[in-house]
Amino acid sequence: GEDVEQSLFLSVREGDSSVINCTYTDSSSTYLYWYKQEPGAGLQLLTYIFSNMDMKQDQRLTVLLNKKDKHLSLRIADTQTGDSAIYFCAESMGNFGNEKLTFGTGTRLTIIP
Amino acid sequence: DVKVTQSSRYLVKRTGEKVFLECVQDMDHENMFWYRQDPGLGLRLIYFSYDVKMKEKGDIPEGYSVSREKKERFSLILESASTNQTSMYLCASMRKTVNEQFFGPGTRLTVL
């Protein structure tokens, strides 16, 4: 079955880069996602990467995908207090248009002033 | 803006009660999902629906049922609530062929 794993906690100093890691087990994943959950809110899509890509950059966010090791990472450059949140990686399976997502446990990012 | 709303932010029920959690989306999305979120376990899929009157079991359907009578509304039902169903419940919707699920704010359910 599919399994997505993340570290539960990460603390980073303001202005440094944050790197959140994720490993997954299903090699047939089509897309891999990063979602952000701010306190008291639902999840919001940050970015996603197609499984045949190695890297995707979007402003302060860089996603790296290592298919061989089934490892996904999210790098946040110049981390700010507003980046404090829980970050979930997720993989999608199933037929295009009818995917369901399998989420990781979430990584709580704390910013140290 | 896509909006997914859930009927309550906080709910307290007693063991054995029947509980309805409602979710409404306003963007004509075909797919809708119910998850529960627990610390250290992430989000786990309970049920999902690809169309009106269609439903599929997710990873943890036991103790739950769902109803989708209208496209915009997806209801989660706890037939007889138990304390181990105390959790945060999140609803999401998605348009077919678009790779983004939109989430509601969640309902924190406490079963005493």
PDB file of C-alpha atoms in Angstrom:
ATOM      1  CA  GLY A   1       0.000   0.000   0.000  1.00  0.00           C
ATOM      2  CA  GLU A   2       0.964   3.628  -0.214  1.00  0.00           C
ATOM      3  CA  ASP A   3       2.742   5.359   2.642  1.00  0.00           C
ATOM      4  CA  VAL A   4       4.008   8.921   2.882  1.00  0.00           C
ATOM      5  CA  GLU A   5       6.394   9.891   5.689  1.00  0.00           C
ATOM      6  CA  GLN A   6       7.603  13.217   7.043  1.00  0.00           C
ATOM      7  CA  SER A   7       9.375  14.478  10.142  1.00  0.00           C
ATOM      8  CA  LEU A   8       6.897  15.949  12.596  1.00  0.00           C
ATOM      9  CA  PHE A   9       8.789  19.108  13.577  1.00  0.00           C
ATOM     10  CA  LEU A  10      11.277  21.581  12.109  1.00  0.00           C
ATOM     11  CA  SER A  11      12.610  24.806  13.644  1.00  0.00           C
ATOM     12  CA  VAL A  12      14.391  27.417  11.519  1.00  0.00           C
ATOM     13  CA  ARG A  13      15.734  30.884  12.200  1.00  0.00           C
ATOM     14  CA  GLU A  14      14.039  33.767  10.438  1.00  0.00           C
ATOM     15  CA  GLY A  15      15.879  34.551   7.202  1.00  0.00           C
ATOM     16  CA  ASP A  16      17.387  31.071   6.855  1.00  0.00           C
ATOM     17  CA  SER A  17      16.220  28.457   4.374  1.00  0.00           C
ATOM     18  CA  SER A  18      13.816  25.735   5.473  1.00  0.00           C
ATOM     19  CA  VAL A  19      13.987  22.280   3.948  1.00  0.00           C
ATOM     20  CA  ILE A  20      11.075  19.944   4.564  1.00  0.00           C
ATOM     21  CA  ASN A  21      11.528  16.353   3.481  1.00  0.00           C
ATOM     22  CA  CYS A  22       9.120  13.614   2.496  1.00  0.00           C
ATOM     23  CA  THR A  23       9.462  10.006   1.389  1.00  0.00           C
ATOM     24  CA  TYR A  24       6.824   8.003  -0.400  1.00  0.00           C
ATOM     25  CA  THR A  25       6.541   4.374  -1.380  1.00  0.00           C
ATOM     26  CA  ASP A  26       4.310   4.194  -4.446  1.00  0.00           C
ATOM     27  CA  SER A  27       6.391   4.484  -7.624  1.00  0.00           C
ATOM     28  CA  SER A  28       3.246   4.860  -9.734  1.00  0.00           C
ATOM     29  CA  SER A  29       2.433   8.272  -8.254  1.00  0.00           C
ATOM     30  CA  THR A  30       1.456  10.736 -10.958  1.00  0.00           C
ATOM     31  CA  TYR A  31       1.708  14.012  -9.080  1.00  0.00           C
ATOM     32  CA  LEU A  32       3.292  15.016  -5.776  1.00  0.00           C
ATOM     33  CA  TYR A  33       2.010  17.969  -3.828  1.00  0.00           C
ATOM     34  CA  TRP A  34       2.906  20.317  -1.006  1.00  0.00           C
ATOM     35  CA  TYR A  35       0.041  21.774   1.026  1.00  0.00           C
ATOM     36  CA  LYS A  36       0.235  24.360   3.810  1.00  0.00           C
ATOM     37  CA  GLN A  37      -2.070  24.520   6.821  1.00  0.00           C
ATOM     38  CA  GLU A  38      -2.078  27.691   8.878  1.00  0.00           C
ATOM     39  CA  PRO A  39      -3.482  27.619  12.436  1.00  0.00           C
ATOM     40  CA  GLY A  40      -7.254  27.195  12.489  1.00  0.00           C
ATOM     41  CA  ALA A  41      -7.530  26.814   8.732  1.00  0.00           C
ATOM     42  CA  GLY A  42      -7.912  24.138   6.118  1.00  0.00           C
ATOM     43  CA  LEU A  43      -5.133  23.107   3.756  1.00  0.00           C
ATOM     44  CA  GLN A  44      -4.020  25.285   0.892  1.00  0.00           C
ATOM     45  CA  LEU A  45      -2.081  24.033  -2.134  1.00  0.00           C
ATOM     46  CA  LEU A  46       1.409  25.550  -2.308  1.00  0.00           C
ATOM     47  CA  THR A  47       2.835  23.771  -5.310  1.00  0.00           C
ATOM     48  CA  TYR A  48       2.930  20.438  -7.094  1.00  0.00           C
ATOM     49  CA  ILE A  49       5.299  18.551  -9.363  1.00  0.00           C
ATOM     50  CA  PHE A  50       4.641  16.007 -12.062  1.00  0.00           C
ATOM     51  CA  SER A  51       6.395  12.729 -11.446  1.00  0.00           C
ATOM     52  CA  ASN A  52       8.607  13.008 -14.557  1.00  0.00           C
ATOM     53  CA  MET A  53      10.154  16.289 -13.355  1.00  0.00           C
ATOM     54  CA  ASP A  54      13.197  16.684 -11.110  1.00  0.00           C
ATOM     55  CA  MET A  55      12.725  20.228  -9.935  1.00  0.00           C
ATOM     56  CA  LYS A  56      10.214  23.037  -9.873  1.00  0.00           C
ATOM     57  CA  GLN A  57      10.787  26.587  -8.666  1.00  0.00           C
ATOM     58  CA  ASP A  58       8.131  29.126  -7.767  1.00  0.00           C
ATOM     59  CA  GLN A  59       9.384  32.352  -6.158  1.00  0.00           C
ATOM     60  CA  ARG A  60      10.753  31.377  -2.705  1.00  0.00           C
ATOM     61  CA  LEU A  61       9.721  27.733  -3.092  1.00  0.00           C
ATOM     62  CA  THR A  62      11.846  25.010  -4.688  1.00  0.00           C
ATOM     63  CA  VAL A  63      10.615  21.443  -5.002  1.00  0.00           C
ATOM     64  CA  LEU A  64      13.104  18.648  -5.639  1.00  0.00           C
ATOM     65  CA  LEU A  65      12.053  15.148  -6.631  1.00  0.00           C
ATOM     66  CA  ASN A  66      14.338  12.127  -6.542  1.00  0.00           C
ATOM     67  CA  LYS A  67      12.305   9.335  -8.122  1.00  0.00           C
ATOM     68  CA  LYS A  68      14.973   6.712  -7.590  1.00  0.00           C
ATOM     69  CA  ASP A  69      14.932   7.253  -3.826  1.00  0.00           C
ATOM     70  CA  LYS A  70      11.243   8.246  -3.750  1.00  0.00           C
ATOM     71  CA  HIS A  71      12.206  11.432  -1.942  1.00  0.00           C
ATOM     72  CA  LEU A  72      10.517  14.820  -2.231  1.00  0.00           C
ATOM     73  CA  SER A  73      11.662  18.050  -0.596  1.00  0.00           C
ATOM     74  CA  LEU A  74      10.362  21.569  -0.258  1.00  0.00           C
ATOM     75  CA  ARG A  75      12.835  24.387   0.228  1.00  0.00           C
ATOM     76  CA  ILE A  76      11.587  27.762   1.433  1.00  0.00           C
ATOM     77  CA  ALA A  77      14.155  30.507   0.916  1.00  0.00           C
ATOM     78  CA  ASP A  78      14.409  33.469   3.327  1.00  0.00           C
ATOM     79  CA  THR A  79      11.963  31.931   5.804  1.00  0.00           C
ATOM     80  CA  GLN A  80       9.587  34.463   7.368  1.00  0.00           C
ATOM     81  CA  THR A  81       7.273  34.379  10.374  1.00  0.00           C
ATOM     82  CA  GLY A  82       4.307  33.999   8.043  1.00  0.00           C
ATOM     83  CA  ASP A  83       5.722  30.650   6.935  1.00  0.00           C
ATOM     84  CA  SER A  84       4.902  29.141  10.347  1.00  0.00           C
ATOM     85  CA  ALA A  85       2.452  26.359   9.558  1.00  0.00           C
ATOM     86  CA  ILE A  86       2.093  22.623   9.088  1.00  0.00           C
ATOM     87  CA  TYR A  87       3.317  21.423   5.699  1.00  0.00           C
ATOM     88  CA  PHE A  88       1.906  18.257   4.168  1.00  0.00           C
ATOM     89  CA  CYS A  89       3.267  16.363   1.228  1.00  0.00           C
ATOM     90  CA  ALA A  90       0.841  14.209  -0.721  1.00  0.00           C
ATOM     91  CA  GLU A  91       0.906  11.813  -3.637  1.00  0.00           C
ATOM     92  CA  SER A  92      -1.894  11.110  -6.065  1.00  0.00           C
ATOM     93  CA  MET A  93      -2.913   7.822  -7.529  1.00  0.00           C
ATOM     94  CA  GLY A  94      -5.717   6.695  -9.748  1.00  0.00           C
ATOM     95  CA  ASN A  95      -7.041   7.714 -13.093  1.00  0.00           C
ATOM     96  CA  PHE A  96      -6.548  11.292 -14.177  1.00  0.00           C
ATOM     97  CA  GLY A  97      -9.549  13.259 -13.050  1.00  0.00           C
ATOM     98  CA  ASN A  98     -10.441  10.813 -10.346  1.00  0.00           C
ATOM     99  CA  GLU A  99      -7.333  10.900  -8.219  1.00  0.00           C
ATOM    100  CA  LYS A 100      -7.339  10.521  -4.522  1.00  0.00           C
ATOM    101  CA  LEU A 101      -4.496  11.878  -2.448  1.00  0.00           C
ATOM    102  CA  THR A 102      -2.467  10.148   0.228  1.00  0.00           C
ATOM    103  CA  PHE A 103      -1.085  12.640   2.713  1.00  0.00           C
ATOM    104  CA  GLY A 104       1.954  12.497   4.929  1.00  0.00           C
ATOM    105  CA  THR A 105       1.829  13.139   8.651  1.00  0.00           C
ATOM    106  CA  GLY A 106       2.666  16.833   8.245  1.00  0.00           C
ATOM    107  CA  THR A 107       5.729  18.805   9.395  1.00  0.00           C
ATOM    108  CA  ARG A 108       5.164  21.657  11.826  1.00  0.00           C
ATOM    109  CA  LEU A 109       7.528  24.484  10.871  1.00  0.00           C
ATOM    110  CA  THR A 110       8.403  26.890  13.678  1.00  0.00           C
ATOM    111  CA  ILE A 111      10.275  30.124  12.966  1.00  0.00           C
ATOM    112  CA  ILE A 112      12.759  31.313  15.572  1.00  0.00           C
ATOM    113  CA  PRO A 113      13.079  35.135  15.634  1.00  0.00           C
TER     114      PRO A 113
ATOM    115  CA  ASP B   1     -12.590  32.373  -5.411  1.00  0.00           C
ATOM    116  CA  VAL B   2     -13.452  28.798  -4.642  1.00  0.00           C
ATOM    117  CA  LYS B   3     -15.229  28.468  -1.380  1.00  0.00           C
ATOM    118  CA  VAL B   4     -15.715  25.306   0.615  1.00  0.00           C
ATOM    119  CA  THR B   5     -17.779  25.768   3.738  1.00  0.00           C
ATOM    120  CA  GLN B   6     -18.445  23.374   6.590  1.00  0.00           C
ATOM    121  CA  SER B   7     -21.525  23.636   8.763  1.00  0.00           C
ATOM    122  CA  SER B   8     -19.764  23.976  12.121  1.00  0.00           C
ATOM    123  CA  ARG B   9     -16.272  24.891  13.320  1.00  0.00           C
ATOM    124  CA  TYR B  10     -16.744  23.150  16.663  1.00  0.00           C
ATOM    125  CA  LEU B  11     -19.156  20.414  17.666  1.00  0.00           C
ATOM    126  CA  VAL B  12     -19.604  18.487  20.909  1.00  0.00           C
ATOM    127  CA  LYS B  13     -21.685  15.308  20.895  1.00  0.00           C
ATOM    128  CA  ARG B  14     -22.334  12.390  23.234  1.00  0.00           C
ATOM    129  CA  THR B  15     -21.443   8.760  22.636  1.00  0.00           C
ATOM    130  CA  GLY B  16     -24.155   7.029  20.632  1.00  0.00           C
ATOM    131  CA  GLU B  17     -25.566  10.190  19.035  1.00  0.00           C
ATOM    132  CA  LYS B  18     -26.056  10.450  15.280  1.00  0.00           C
ATOM    133  CA  VAL B  19     -23.878  13.228  13.888  1.00  0.00           C
ATOM    134  CA  PHE B  20     -24.154  15.044  10.548  1.00  0.00           C
ATOM    135  CA  LEU B  21     -21.288  17.077   9.150  1.00  0.00           C
ATOM    136  CA  GLU B  22     -22.181  19.158   6.121  1.00  0.00           C
ATOM    137  CA  CYS B  23     -19.915  20.465   3.401  1.00  0.00           C
ATOM    138  CA  VAL B  24     -20.892  22.825   0.598  1.00  0.00           C
ATOM    139  CA  GLN B  25     -18.791  24.055  -2.340  1.00  0.00           C
ATOM    140  CA  ASP B  26     -19.786  26.824  -4.710  1.00  0.00           C
ATOM    141  CA  MET B  27     -17.633  26.092  -7.773  1.00  0.00           C
ATOM    142  CA  ASP B  28     -19.497  23.227  -9.411  1.00  0.00           C
ATOM    143  CA  HIS B  29     -16.717  20.745  -8.608  1.00  0.00           C
ATOM    144  CA  GLU B  30     -17.374  17.129  -9.478  1.00  0.00           C
ATOM    145  CA  ASN B  31     -15.189  15.510  -6.810  1.00  0.00           C
ATOM    146  CA  MET B  32     -15.616  15.876  -3.062  1.00  0.00           C
ATOM    147  CA  PHE B  33     -13.737  14.301  -0.164  1.00  0.00           C
ATOM    148  CA  TRP B  34     -13.961  13.815   3.596  1.00  0.00           C
ATOM    149  CA  TYR B  35     -10.786  13.452   5.671  1.00  0.00           C
ATOM    150  CA  ARG B  36     -10.029  13.275   9.339  1.00  0.00           C
ATOM    151  CA  GLN B  37      -6.885  14.870  10.728  1.00  0.00           C
ATOM    152  CA  ASP B  38      -5.205  13.577  13.870  1.00  0.00           C
ATOM    153  CA  PRO B  39      -1.858  14.662  15.362  1.00  0.00           C
ATOM    154  CA  GLY B  40       0.997  12.506  14.102  1.00  0.00           C
ATOM    155  CA  LEU B  41      -1.241  10.739  11.583  1.00  0.00           C
ATOM    156  CA  GLY B  42      -1.792  13.479   9.026  1.00  0.00           C
ATOM    157  CA  LEU B  43      -4.939  13.391   6.910  1.00  0.00           C
ATOM    158  CA  ARG B  44      -6.706  10.107   6.295  1.00  0.00           C
ATOM    159  CA  LEU B  45      -9.367   9.724   3.643  1.00  0.00           C
ATOM    160  CA  ILE B  46     -12.747   8.549   4.911  1.00  0.00           C
ATOM    161  CA  TYR B  47     -14.958   8.706   1.806  1.00  0.00           C
ATOM    162  CA  PHE B  48     -15.011  10.460  -1.530  1.00  0.00           C
ATOM    163  CA  SER B  49     -17.468  11.076  -4.320  1.00  0.00           C
ATOM    164  CA  TYR B  50     -16.963  11.624  -8.052  1.00  0.00           C
ATOM    165  CA  ASP B  51     -20.506  12.635  -8.838  1.00  0.00           C
ATOM    166  CA  VAL B  52     -23.978  13.038  -7.427  1.00  0.00           C
ATOM    167  CA  LYS B  53     -25.183   9.876  -5.709  1.00  0.00           C
ATOM    168  CA  MET B  54     -21.775   8.233  -6.144  1.00  0.00           C
ATOM    169  CA  LYS B  55     -19.518   7.356  -3.249  1.00  0.00           C
ATOM    170  CA  GLU B  56     -16.306   5.436  -2.757  1.00  0.00           C
ATOM    171  CA  LYS B  57     -14.705   4.200   0.445  1.00  0.00           C
ATOM    172  CA  GLY B  58     -11.434   5.749   1.418  1.00  0.00           C
ATOM    173  CA  ASP B  59      -8.855   4.326   3.782  1.00  0.00           C
ATOM    174  CA  ILE B  60     -10.866   4.479   7.020  1.00  0.00           C
ATOM    175  CA  PRO B  61     -14.610   4.247   6.243  1.00  0.00           C
ATOM    176  CA  GLU B  62     -15.610   2.164   9.264  1.00  0.00           C
ATOM    177  CA  GLY B  63     -18.137   3.922  11.459  1.00  0.00           C
ATOM    178  CA  TYR B  64     -18.968   6.531   8.809  1.00  0.00           C
ATOM    179  CA  SER B  65     -21.338   6.931   5.895  1.00  0.00           C
ATOM    180  CA  VAL B  66     -21.850   9.707   3.352  1.00  0.00           C
ATOM    181  CA  SER B  67     -24.551  11.237   1.223  1.00  0.00           C
ATOM    182  CA  ARG B  68     -24.316  13.245  -1.985  1.00  0.00           C
ATOM    183  CA  GLU B  69     -27.794  14.141  -3.184  1.00  0.00           C
ATOM    184  CA  LYS B  70     -26.743  17.415  -4.818  1.00  0.00           C
ATOM    185  CA  LYS B  71     -23.518  18.266  -6.602  1.00  0.00           C
ATOM    186  CA  GLU B  72     -22.570  21.065  -4.244  1.00  0.00           C
ATOM    187  CA  ARG B  73     -23.196  19.217  -0.977  1.00  0.00           C
ATOM    188  CA  PHE B  74     -21.410  16.246   0.583  1.00  0.00           C
ATOM    189  CA  SER B  75     -22.478  15.058   4.009  1.00  0.00           C
ATOM    190  CA  LEU B  76     -20.567  12.875   6.438  1.00  0.00           C
ATOM    191  CA  ILE B  77     -22.660  10.855   8.875  1.00  0.00           C
ATOM    192  CA  LEU B  78     -21.588   9.198  12.097  1.00  0.00           C
ATOM    193  CA  GLU B  79     -24.422   6.750  12.769  1.00  0.00           C
ATOM    194  CA  SER B  80     -23.461   6.222  16.415  1.00  0.00           C
ATOM    195  CA  ALA B  81     -20.656   8.493  17.546  1.00  0.00           C
ATOM    196  CA  SER B  82     -17.855   7.023  19.622  1.00  0.00           C
ATOM    197  CA  THR B  83     -15.038   8.677  21.563  1.00  0.00           C
ATOM    198  CA  ASN B  84     -12.432   7.470  19.053  1.00  0.00           C
ATOM    199  CA  GLN B  85     -14.156   9.615  16.431  1.00  0.00           C
ATOM    200  CA  THR B  86     -13.075  12.759  18.258  1.00  0.00           C
ATOM    201  CA  SER B  87     -11.031  14.504  15.591  1.00  0.00           C
ATOM    202  CA  MET B  88     -10.749  17.370  13.117  1.00  0.00           C
ATOM    203  CA  TYR B  89     -12.815  16.677   9.992  1.00  0.00           C
ATOM    204  CA  LEU B  90     -11.850  18.336   6.734  1.00  0.00           C
ATOM    205  CA  CYS B  91     -13.888  18.471   3.561  1.00  0.00           C
ATOM    206  CA  ALA B  92     -12.352  19.144   0.146  1.00  0.00           C
ATOM    207  CA  SER B  93     -13.549  19.532  -3.419  1.00  0.00           C
ATOM    208  CA  MET B  94     -11.815  19.326  -6.764  1.00  0.00           C
ATOM    209  CA  ARG B  95     -12.653  19.791 -10.413  1.00  0.00           C
ATOM    210  CA  LYS B  96     -11.870  16.784 -12.583  1.00  0.00           C
ATOM    211  CA  THR B  97      -8.653  17.274 -14.620  1.00  0.00           C
ATOM    212  CA  VAL B  98      -7.395  20.068 -12.372  1.00  0.00           C
ATOM    213  CA  ASN B  99      -4.721  19.125  -9.861  1.00  0.00           C
ATOM    214  CA  GLU B 100      -5.864  20.977  -6.797  1.00  0.00           C
ATOM    215  CA  GLN B 101      -8.122  20.081  -3.908  1.00  0.00           C
ATOM    216  CA  PHE B 102      -9.738  23.022  -2.135  1.00  0.00           C
ATOM    217  CA  PHE B 103     -10.303  22.552   1.579  1.00  0.00           C
ATOM    218  CA  GLY B 104     -12.871  23.834   4.019  1.00  0.00           C
ATOM    219  CA  PRO B 105     -11.787  25.255   7.402  1.00  0.00           C
ATOM    220  CA  GLY B 106     -12.542  22.023   9.253  1.00  0.00           C
ATOM    221  CA  THR B 107     -14.927  20.900  11.981  1.00  0.00           C
ATOM    222  CA  ARG B 108     -13.426  19.950  15.316  1.00  0.00           C
ATOM    223  CA  LEU B 109     -15.678  17.229  16.700  1.00  0.00           C
ATOM    224  CA  THR B 110     -15.499  16.137  20.332  1.00  0.00           C
ATOM    225  CA  VAL B 111     -17.401  13.013  21.369  1.00  0.00           C
ATOM    226  CA  LEU B 112     -17.892  12.699  25.127  1.00  0.00           C
TER     227      LEU B 112
END
